[in-house]
Amino acid sequence: MTDAAPAGTGEASVSRSARSRLRTDMILLGIVGLVLIAAIAAGAAAMYRIFYSPSAFVERYVGLLADGRAAEALAIPGVAVDSAELDAAGLSPDVSDALLRRAALAELTDIRVVSEQPRDGGVVDVTVTYIAGGYEGTTTFEVEREGTVGVAPTWRFAESPLALIELEVSGSMVFEVNGFSVDKRQVSPDGVDADPRAPVPLLVFSPGLYSVSVDTAISSTPGVAVLSDLPLTRIPVSIIAQPTDEFLGVVQQRMEEFLTRCATQQVLQPTACPFGFPVEDRITSLPKWSIIEQPSVTVESDGAGWRIPPAQAVAHIEVDVQSLFDGTITHVVEDVPFIVTGRITVLPDGTASILVTGPDTQ
């Protein structure tokens, strides 16, 4: 026979084993809990970064511009500006919002937030890089806390991301911005009385590329591309349209027709014409004019219209002149050089009115 085990020994061993397992389970549960807490914290941080951070706010705004959703971008808090804000920024308060629309937006791609820097006063600087119409750009936006929705923060632009293009177009009242047609008289604060030489102030989004050009039957220009990358900044742009070959051809033809008609007048000083032949004696025959050298006409832009720079031409006159002194008659045959100038006004219907002038006959 063997001796029996001491009473209670088995129960103690079982109790120690159960406590060990319990401690192990508790440790594992604690680790799992910490992992869950870390996962929740990481998820909350990720959710904040993706949906509720200043960077997410700016990304949403720039993304709307990239999608062509101009109206929604303009409705984001802090984007729209009033005259007081423009005046405080040193910008003209009499501005047009004609370019704050989908039709005037250019391509915007490769958008990336590269930094988010808090600074004094609760303002956060968010810097974004992008490619606008093929040009690389970087813009820093000022964002501030607006409030909360539940526990999530909301944001607004502390400084509007809009900018101001002051556009001066010489040679045309009509121009295009990214293919969107604009008439100065529609966007100028002076309306139909707009000074064709005065710059037109136009609000634009930042970031954005704005290509300004003229392409009409009368004038054209290869265009100027402007990158709007600084919020609430004045961007001066000046373009001078050049006459088209067709327009130059029409002006040359009309000038020659005008001078030819002048030459049909059988007087010494054809009415409203840039040439004449002064005679102090008496004429005994009707003068006969002809144009033997037509001017070579060029045009230069002058506000919304054009001017014809001085150009040389030669008329020819034949006339009989009787001397008041001795009564002798002389058959005068003479070439008469003269200079012609003019102004061209482009009418609202797109046609042109040409007024030919000139100094005294030389």
Short mmCIF file of C-alpha atoms in Angstrom, two decimals:
data_model
loop_
_atom_site.label_atom_id
_atom_site.label_comp_id
_atom_site.label_asym_id
_atom_site.label_seq_id
_atom_site.Cartn_x
_atom_site.Cartn_y
_atom_site.Cartn_z
CA MET A 1 0.00 0.00 0.00
CA THR A 2 1.12 3.52 -0.75
CA ASP A 3 0.66 6.48 1.47
CA ALA A 4 -2.21 8.83 0.57
CA ALA A 5 -1.37 12.42 -0.52
CA PRO A 6 -1.72 15.08 2.16
CA ALA A 7 -5.19 16.52 2.38
CA GLY A 8 -5.67 19.83 0.47
CA THR A 9 -2.55 19.66 -1.65
CA GLY A 10 -4.43 19.06 -4.93
CA GLU A 11 -6.84 21.86 -4.26
CA ALA A 12 -3.98 24.34 -3.66
CA SER A 13 -2.28 23.38 -6.90
CA VAL A 14 -5.48 23.86 -8.86
CA SER A 15 -6.05 27.27 -7.25
CA ARG A 16 -2.55 28.50 -8.13
CA SER A 17 -2.99 27.36 -11.74
CA ALA A 18 -6.34 29.14 -12.04
CA ARG A 19 -4.91 32.36 -10.66
CA SER A 20 -2.01 32.15 -13.11
CA ARG A 21 -4.35 31.68 -16.01
CA LEU A 22 -6.49 34.57 -14.78
CA ARG A 23 -3.47 36.85 -14.58
CA THR A 24 -2.45 35.83 -18.07
CA ASP A 25 -5.96 36.47 -19.34
CA MET A 26 -6.07 39.84 -17.64
CA ILE A 27 -2.72 40.80 -19.16
CA LEU A 28 -3.90 39.73 -22.59
CA LEU A 29 -7.13 41.64 -22.15
CA GLY A 30 -5.15 44.68 -21.07
CA ILE A 31 -2.93 44.41 -24.13
CA VAL A 32 -5.97 43.99 -26.35
CA GLY A 33 -7.56 46.99 -24.66
CA LEU A 34 -4.46 49.10 -25.21
CA VAL A 35 -4.34 47.99 -28.83
CA LEU A 36 -8.00 48.89 -29.25
CA ILE A 37 -7.48 52.26 -27.60
CA ALA A 38 -4.46 52.91 -29.83
CA ALA A 39 -6.43 51.82 -32.87
CA ILE A 40 -9.33 54.05 -31.91
CA ALA A 41 -6.96 56.95 -31.29
CA ALA A 42 -5.22 56.34 -34.61
CA GLY A 43 -8.54 56.07 -36.36
CA ALA A 44 -9.78 59.25 -34.73
CA ALA A 45 -6.56 61.02 -35.74
CA ALA A 46 -6.92 59.71 -39.27
CA MET A 47 -10.56 60.80 -39.37
CA TYR A 48 -9.56 64.22 -38.08
CA ARG A 49 -6.81 64.53 -40.67
CA ILE A 50 -8.98 63.35 -43.55
CA PHE A 51 -12.24 65.11 -42.72
CA TYR A 52 -11.92 67.71 -39.97
CA SER A 53 -8.42 69.23 -40.02
CA PRO A 54 -7.40 72.59 -41.53
CA SER A 55 -5.63 70.63 -44.28
CA ALA A 56 -8.81 68.72 -45.09
CA PHE A 57 -10.72 72.01 -45.23
CA VAL A 58 -8.25 73.47 -47.74
CA GLU A 59 -8.10 70.24 -49.75
CA ARG A 60 -11.86 70.32 -50.11
CA TYR A 61 -11.77 73.90 -51.42
CA VAL A 62 -9.00 73.23 -53.94
CA GLY A 63 -10.67 69.96 -54.94
CA LEU A 64 -13.87 71.82 -55.77
CA LEU A 65 -11.90 74.12 -58.05
CA ALA A 66 -10.26 71.10 -59.70
CA ASP A 67 -13.73 69.62 -60.31
CA GLY A 68 -14.98 72.89 -61.80
CA ARG A 69 -17.51 73.41 -58.98
CA ALA A 70 -16.96 77.15 -58.74
CA ALA A 71 -20.26 77.99 -57.05
CA GLU A 72 -19.62 75.49 -54.24
CA ALA A 73 -16.04 76.73 -53.80
CA LEU A 74 -17.33 80.30 -53.53
CA ALA A 75 -19.79 79.21 -50.83
CA ILE A 76 -17.06 77.86 -48.52
CA PRO A 77 -16.76 80.04 -45.39
CA GLY A 78 -14.30 82.89 -45.83
CA VAL A 79 -14.04 82.71 -49.64
CA ALA A 80 -16.49 85.44 -50.70
CA VAL A 81 -15.39 89.01 -49.99
CA ASP A 82 -17.22 92.31 -49.63
CA SER A 83 -16.13 95.81 -50.59
CA ALA A 84 -14.88 96.55 -47.06
CA GLU A 85 -12.50 93.58 -47.12
CA LEU A 86 -11.22 94.54 -50.56
CA ASP A 87 -10.69 98.13 -49.45
CA ALA A 88 -8.84 96.98 -46.33
CA ALA A 89 -6.56 94.86 -48.54
CA GLY A 90 -5.82 97.88 -50.75
CA LEU A 91 -7.83 96.50 -53.66
CA SER A 92 -10.51 98.17 -55.75
CA PRO A 93 -13.97 97.57 -54.26
CA ASP A 94 -15.63 98.04 -57.67
CA VAL A 95 -14.90 94.56 -58.94
CA SER A 96 -16.61 92.05 -61.19
CA ASP A 97 -17.21 88.42 -60.25
CA ALA A 98 -17.68 87.36 -63.89
CA LEU A 99 -14.71 84.96 -63.72
CA LEU A 100 -15.89 83.20 -60.55
CA ARG A 101 -17.60 80.51 -62.60
CA ARG A 102 -16.92 77.08 -64.03
CA ALA A 103 -16.45 78.32 -67.61
CA ALA A 104 -13.46 80.45 -66.58
CA LEU A 105 -11.58 77.77 -64.62
CA ALA A 106 -8.47 76.04 -65.99
CA GLU A 107 -7.25 72.52 -65.25
CA LEU A 108 -5.96 71.93 -61.71
CA THR A 109 -4.23 68.65 -60.87
CA ASP A 110 -1.67 66.95 -58.57
CA ILE A 111 -2.98 68.71 -55.47
CA ARG A 112 -0.97 67.97 -52.30
CA VAL A 113 -0.89 69.51 -48.84
CA VAL A 114 2.78 69.84 -47.93
CA SER A 115 2.58 71.57 -44.57
CA GLU A 116 0.24 72.69 -41.81
CA GLN A 117 1.72 75.24 -39.42
CA PRO A 118 -0.21 76.73 -36.46
CA ARG A 119 0.71 80.28 -35.48
CA ASP A 120 -0.35 82.89 -32.95
CA GLY A 121 -3.97 83.96 -32.86
CA GLY A 122 -5.38 80.54 -33.70
CA VAL A 123 -4.52 80.86 -37.41
CA VAL A 124 -3.16 77.83 -39.24
CA ASP A 125 -1.06 78.19 -42.42
CA VAL A 126 -1.81 75.39 -44.86
CA THR A 127 0.52 75.12 -47.86
CA VAL A 128 -0.61 73.30 -50.99
CA THR A 129 1.26 72.42 -54.18
CA TYR A 130 -0.48 71.76 -57.49
CA ILE A 131 -0.22 71.97 -61.26
CA ALA A 132 -2.44 74.62 -62.84
CA GLY A 133 -2.80 74.33 -66.58
CA GLY A 134 0.64 72.74 -66.84
CA TYR A 135 2.36 75.21 -64.49
CA GLU A 136 3.61 74.16 -61.04
CA GLY A 137 2.39 76.34 -58.21
CA THR A 138 2.40 76.68 -54.43
CA THR A 139 -0.11 78.60 -52.33
CA THR A 140 -0.33 79.12 -48.57
CA PHE A 141 -3.80 79.66 -47.11
CA GLU A 142 -4.70 81.19 -43.75
CA VAL A 143 -7.33 79.11 -41.93
CA GLU A 144 -9.00 79.72 -38.58
CA ARG A 145 -11.47 77.88 -36.33
CA GLU A 146 -15.09 78.74 -37.01
CA GLY A 147 -16.98 76.46 -34.59
CA THR A 148 -17.96 72.83 -34.09
CA VAL A 149 -20.46 70.33 -35.40
CA GLY A 150 -20.98 67.88 -32.55
CA VAL A 151 -17.41 67.24 -31.39
CA ALA A 152 -15.88 67.95 -34.82
CA PRO A 153 -14.26 71.35 -35.45
CA THR A 154 -15.24 73.52 -38.40
CA TRP A 155 -12.98 75.97 -40.21
CA ARG A 156 -13.04 79.06 -42.38
CA PHE A 157 -10.51 81.07 -44.36
CA ALA A 158 -9.04 83.80 -42.18
CA GLU A 159 -8.06 85.54 -45.43
CA SER A 160 -10.08 85.04 -48.59
CA PRO A 161 -8.30 82.95 -51.24
CA LEU A 162 -9.67 85.19 -53.99
CA ALA A 163 -7.32 87.50 -55.90
CA LEU A 164 -7.86 90.48 -58.19
CA ILE A 165 -6.74 90.74 -61.81
CA GLU A 166 -6.61 94.32 -63.08
CA LEU A 167 -6.85 93.70 -66.80
CA GLU A 168 -6.03 96.31 -69.43
CA VAL A 169 -6.81 95.28 -73.00
CA SER A 170 -5.90 97.66 -75.81
CA GLY A 171 -7.38 97.17 -79.24
CA SER A 172 -10.61 95.44 -78.31
CA MET A 173 -13.61 95.78 -76.00
CA VAL A 174 -14.01 92.00 -76.09
CA PHE A 175 -11.52 89.45 -74.78
CA GLU A 176 -11.40 85.85 -73.58
CA VAL A 177 -10.25 84.38 -70.28
CA ASN A 178 -9.63 80.63 -70.50
CA GLY A 179 -11.95 80.63 -73.50
CA PHE A 180 -14.74 82.46 -71.65
CA SER A 181 -15.76 85.59 -73.58
CA VAL A 182 -15.97 88.89 -71.69
CA ASP A 183 -17.06 92.35 -72.84
CA LYS A 184 -15.57 95.30 -70.94
CA ARG A 185 -18.94 97.05 -70.94
CA GLN A 186 -20.47 94.09 -69.10
CA VAL A 187 -17.90 93.93 -66.31
CA SER A 188 -16.83 97.55 -65.90
CA PRO A 189 -18.47 99.53 -63.06
CA ASP A 190 -19.18 102.22 -65.71
CA GLY A 191 -21.19 99.84 -67.89
CA VAL A 192 -21.74 101.00 -71.47
CA ASP A 193 -19.80 104.18 -70.68
CA ALA A 194 -16.68 102.17 -69.80
CA ASP A 195 -13.42 103.86 -70.68
CA PRO A 196 -11.76 101.48 -73.17
CA ARG A 197 -8.34 102.42 -71.78
CA ALA A 198 -9.20 101.82 -68.12
CA PRO A 199 -8.21 98.51 -66.48
CA VAL A 200 -11.08 96.19 -65.61
CA PRO A 201 -10.93 94.71 -62.06
CA LEU A 202 -11.87 91.00 -62.04
CA LEU A 203 -12.03 88.66 -59.05
CA VAL A 204 -10.42 85.24 -59.59
CA PHE A 205 -9.87 82.11 -57.54
CA SER A 206 -6.52 81.19 -56.06
CA PRO A 207 -5.07 78.85 -57.06
CA GLY A 208 -5.82 79.14 -60.75
CA LEU A 209 -4.30 79.80 -64.15
CA TYR A 210 -5.98 82.49 -66.25
CA SER A 211 -5.08 82.84 -69.92
CA VAL A 212 -6.18 86.18 -71.40
CA SER A 213 -6.40 86.58 -75.17
CA VAL A 214 -8.18 88.44 -77.96
CA ASP A 215 -9.47 86.60 -81.01
CA THR A 216 -11.82 88.60 -83.21
CA ALA A 217 -12.09 89.29 -86.92
CA ILE A 218 -10.39 92.64 -86.33
CA SER A 219 -7.71 91.89 -83.77
CA SER A 220 -5.93 89.05 -82.04
CA THR A 221 -3.18 88.31 -79.57
CA PRO A 222 -1.36 85.10 -78.61
CA GLY A 223 -2.49 85.71 -75.04
CA VAL A 224 -0.95 86.06 -71.61
CA ALA A 225 -1.10 83.36 -68.92
CA VAL A 226 -1.38 84.55 -65.32
CA LEU A 227 -1.00 82.25 -62.31
CA SER A 228 -3.13 83.39 -59.38
CA ASP A 229 -1.30 81.90 -56.39
CA LEU A 230 -1.43 84.61 -53.70
CA PRO A 231 -4.74 85.27 -51.92
CA LEU A 232 -6.07 88.87 -51.84
CA THR A 233 -3.36 90.09 -54.18
CA ARG A 234 -3.59 92.56 -57.07
CA ILE A 235 -2.33 91.13 -60.36
CA PRO A 236 -1.87 93.76 -63.11
CA VAL A 237 -2.17 92.38 -66.66
CA SER A 238 -1.83 94.39 -69.86
CA ILE A 239 -2.18 93.07 -73.40
CA ILE A 240 -2.12 94.90 -76.73
CA ALA A 241 -4.08 93.30 -79.52
CA GLN A 242 -2.63 93.30 -83.01
CA PRO A 243 -4.68 93.86 -86.17
CA THR A 244 -5.43 90.78 -88.22
CA ASP A 245 -4.25 90.57 -91.82
CA GLU A 246 -7.88 90.62 -92.95
CA PHE A 247 -8.52 93.82 -91.01
CA LEU A 248 -5.41 95.49 -92.44
CA GLY A 249 -6.52 94.49 -95.92
CA VAL A 250 -9.96 96.02 -95.41
CA VAL A 251 -8.51 99.28 -94.03
CA GLN A 252 -6.09 99.53 -96.96
CA GLN A 253 -8.90 98.94 -99.43
CA ARG A 254 -11.22 101.46 -97.79
CA MET A 255 -8.44 104.06 -97.67
CA GLU A 256 -7.72 103.65 -101.38
CA GLU A 257 -11.42 103.85 -102.22
CA PHE A 258 -11.75 107.02 -100.13
CA LEU A 259 -8.81 108.77 -101.78
CA THR A 260 -9.98 107.70 -105.23
CA ARG A 261 -13.37 109.29 -104.54
CA CYS A 262 -11.60 112.43 -103.36
CA ALA A 263 -9.79 112.56 -106.69
CA THR A 264 -13.12 112.73 -108.56
CA GLN A 265 -13.81 116.18 -107.12
CA GLN A 266 -12.90 118.80 -109.73
CA VAL A 267 -11.89 121.48 -107.25
CA LEU A 268 -8.57 122.70 -105.95
CA GLN A 269 -9.35 121.66 -102.37
CA PRO A 270 -11.45 118.47 -102.42
CA THR A 271 -13.96 118.57 -99.55
CA ALA A 272 -13.07 116.49 -96.46
CA CYS A 273 -9.96 115.18 -98.20
CA PRO A 274 -6.35 115.25 -97.03
CA PHE A 275 -4.88 116.90 -100.12
CA GLY A 276 -5.31 120.08 -102.16
CA PHE A 277 -3.54 122.59 -104.39
CA PRO A 278 -3.56 126.28 -103.42
CA VAL A 279 -3.60 128.75 -106.35
CA GLU A 280 -3.59 132.56 -106.02
CA ASP A 281 -4.37 133.17 -109.69
CA ARG A 282 -7.52 132.35 -111.62
CA ILE A 283 -8.12 128.82 -112.94
CA THR A 284 -9.55 128.51 -116.44
CA SER A 285 -10.25 124.75 -116.41
CA LEU A 286 -11.62 122.29 -113.92
CA PRO A 287 -8.84 120.60 -111.99
CA LYS A 288 -8.28 116.92 -112.73
CA TRP A 289 -7.00 114.83 -109.83
CA SER A 290 -5.61 111.33 -109.69
CA ILE A 291 -3.82 109.29 -107.00
CA ILE A 292 -0.53 108.09 -108.38
CA GLU A 293 0.83 106.67 -105.09
CA GLN A 294 -1.53 105.20 -102.53
CA PRO A 295 -0.40 105.18 -98.87
CA SER A 296 0.83 102.00 -97.28
CA VAL A 297 -1.55 101.85 -94.30
CA THR A 298 -0.79 100.40 -90.89
CA VAL A 299 -2.92 100.57 -87.75
CA GLU A 300 -2.11 100.82 -84.06
CA SER A 301 -4.36 100.01 -81.13
CA ASP A 302 -5.81 102.99 -79.33
CA GLY A 303 -8.00 101.93 -76.42
CA ALA A 304 -10.84 99.91 -77.83
CA GLY A 305 -10.28 101.43 -81.28
CA TRP A 306 -7.41 101.99 -83.63
CA ARG A 307 -5.45 104.83 -85.16
CA ILE A 308 -3.82 105.07 -88.57
CA PRO A 309 -0.30 106.49 -88.14
CA PRO A 310 0.80 109.11 -90.67
CA ALA A 311 1.41 107.57 -94.07
CA GLN A 312 2.69 109.27 -97.21
CA ALA A 313 0.84 109.35 -100.54
CA VAL A 314 1.02 111.34 -103.76
CA ALA A 315 -1.79 112.92 -105.77
CA HIS A 316 -1.51 114.33 -109.29
CA ILE A 317 -3.22 117.49 -110.57
CA GLU A 318 -3.69 119.03 -114.00
CA VAL A 319 -5.26 122.47 -114.31
CA ASP A 320 -5.02 125.63 -116.44
CA VAL A 321 -4.13 128.74 -114.46
CA GLN A 322 -4.39 132.35 -115.74
CA SER A 323 -2.08 134.92 -114.27
CA LEU A 324 -3.85 137.86 -112.68
CA PHE A 325 -0.80 139.97 -113.50
CA ASP A 326 -0.44 139.55 -117.26
CA GLY A 327 -3.28 137.20 -118.24
CA THR A 328 -1.04 134.41 -119.47
CA ILE A 329 -2.40 130.89 -119.15
CA THR A 330 -0.22 128.08 -117.85
CA HIS A 331 -1.09 124.40 -117.99
CA VAL A 332 -0.06 123.15 -114.55
CA VAL A 333 0.88 119.48 -114.20
CA GLU A 334 2.16 118.66 -110.74
CA ASP A 335 2.53 115.84 -108.26
CA VAL A 336 1.20 116.78 -104.83
CA PRO A 337 2.64 114.80 -101.85
CA PHE A 338 0.38 114.59 -98.81
CA ILE A 339 0.09 112.73 -95.54
CA VAL A 340 -2.94 110.79 -94.44
CA THR A 341 -3.91 109.70 -90.93
CA GLY A 342 -7.10 108.42 -89.41
CA ARG A 343 -9.06 106.85 -86.59
CA ILE A 344 -11.02 103.62 -86.60
CA THR A 345 -13.93 103.11 -84.24
CA VAL A 346 -15.24 99.60 -83.64
CA LEU A 347 -19.03 99.76 -83.36
CA PRO A 348 -21.08 97.58 -80.95
CA ASP A 349 -22.13 95.28 -83.79
CA GLY A 350 -18.49 94.52 -84.57
CA THR A 351 -18.22 96.67 -87.68
CA ALA A 352 -15.64 99.44 -88.01
CA SER A 353 -16.05 103.13 -88.88
CA ILE A 354 -12.98 104.75 -90.49
CA LEU A 355 -12.43 108.50 -90.26
CA VAL A 356 -9.60 109.68 -92.54
CA THR A 357 -7.84 112.92 -91.68
CA GLY A 358 -4.55 114.55 -92.56
CA PRO A 359 -2.45 117.68 -92.09
CA ASP A 360 -2.27 120.42 -94.69
CA THR A 361 -0.94 119.41 -98.09
CA GLN A 362 2.84 119.39 -98.14
#
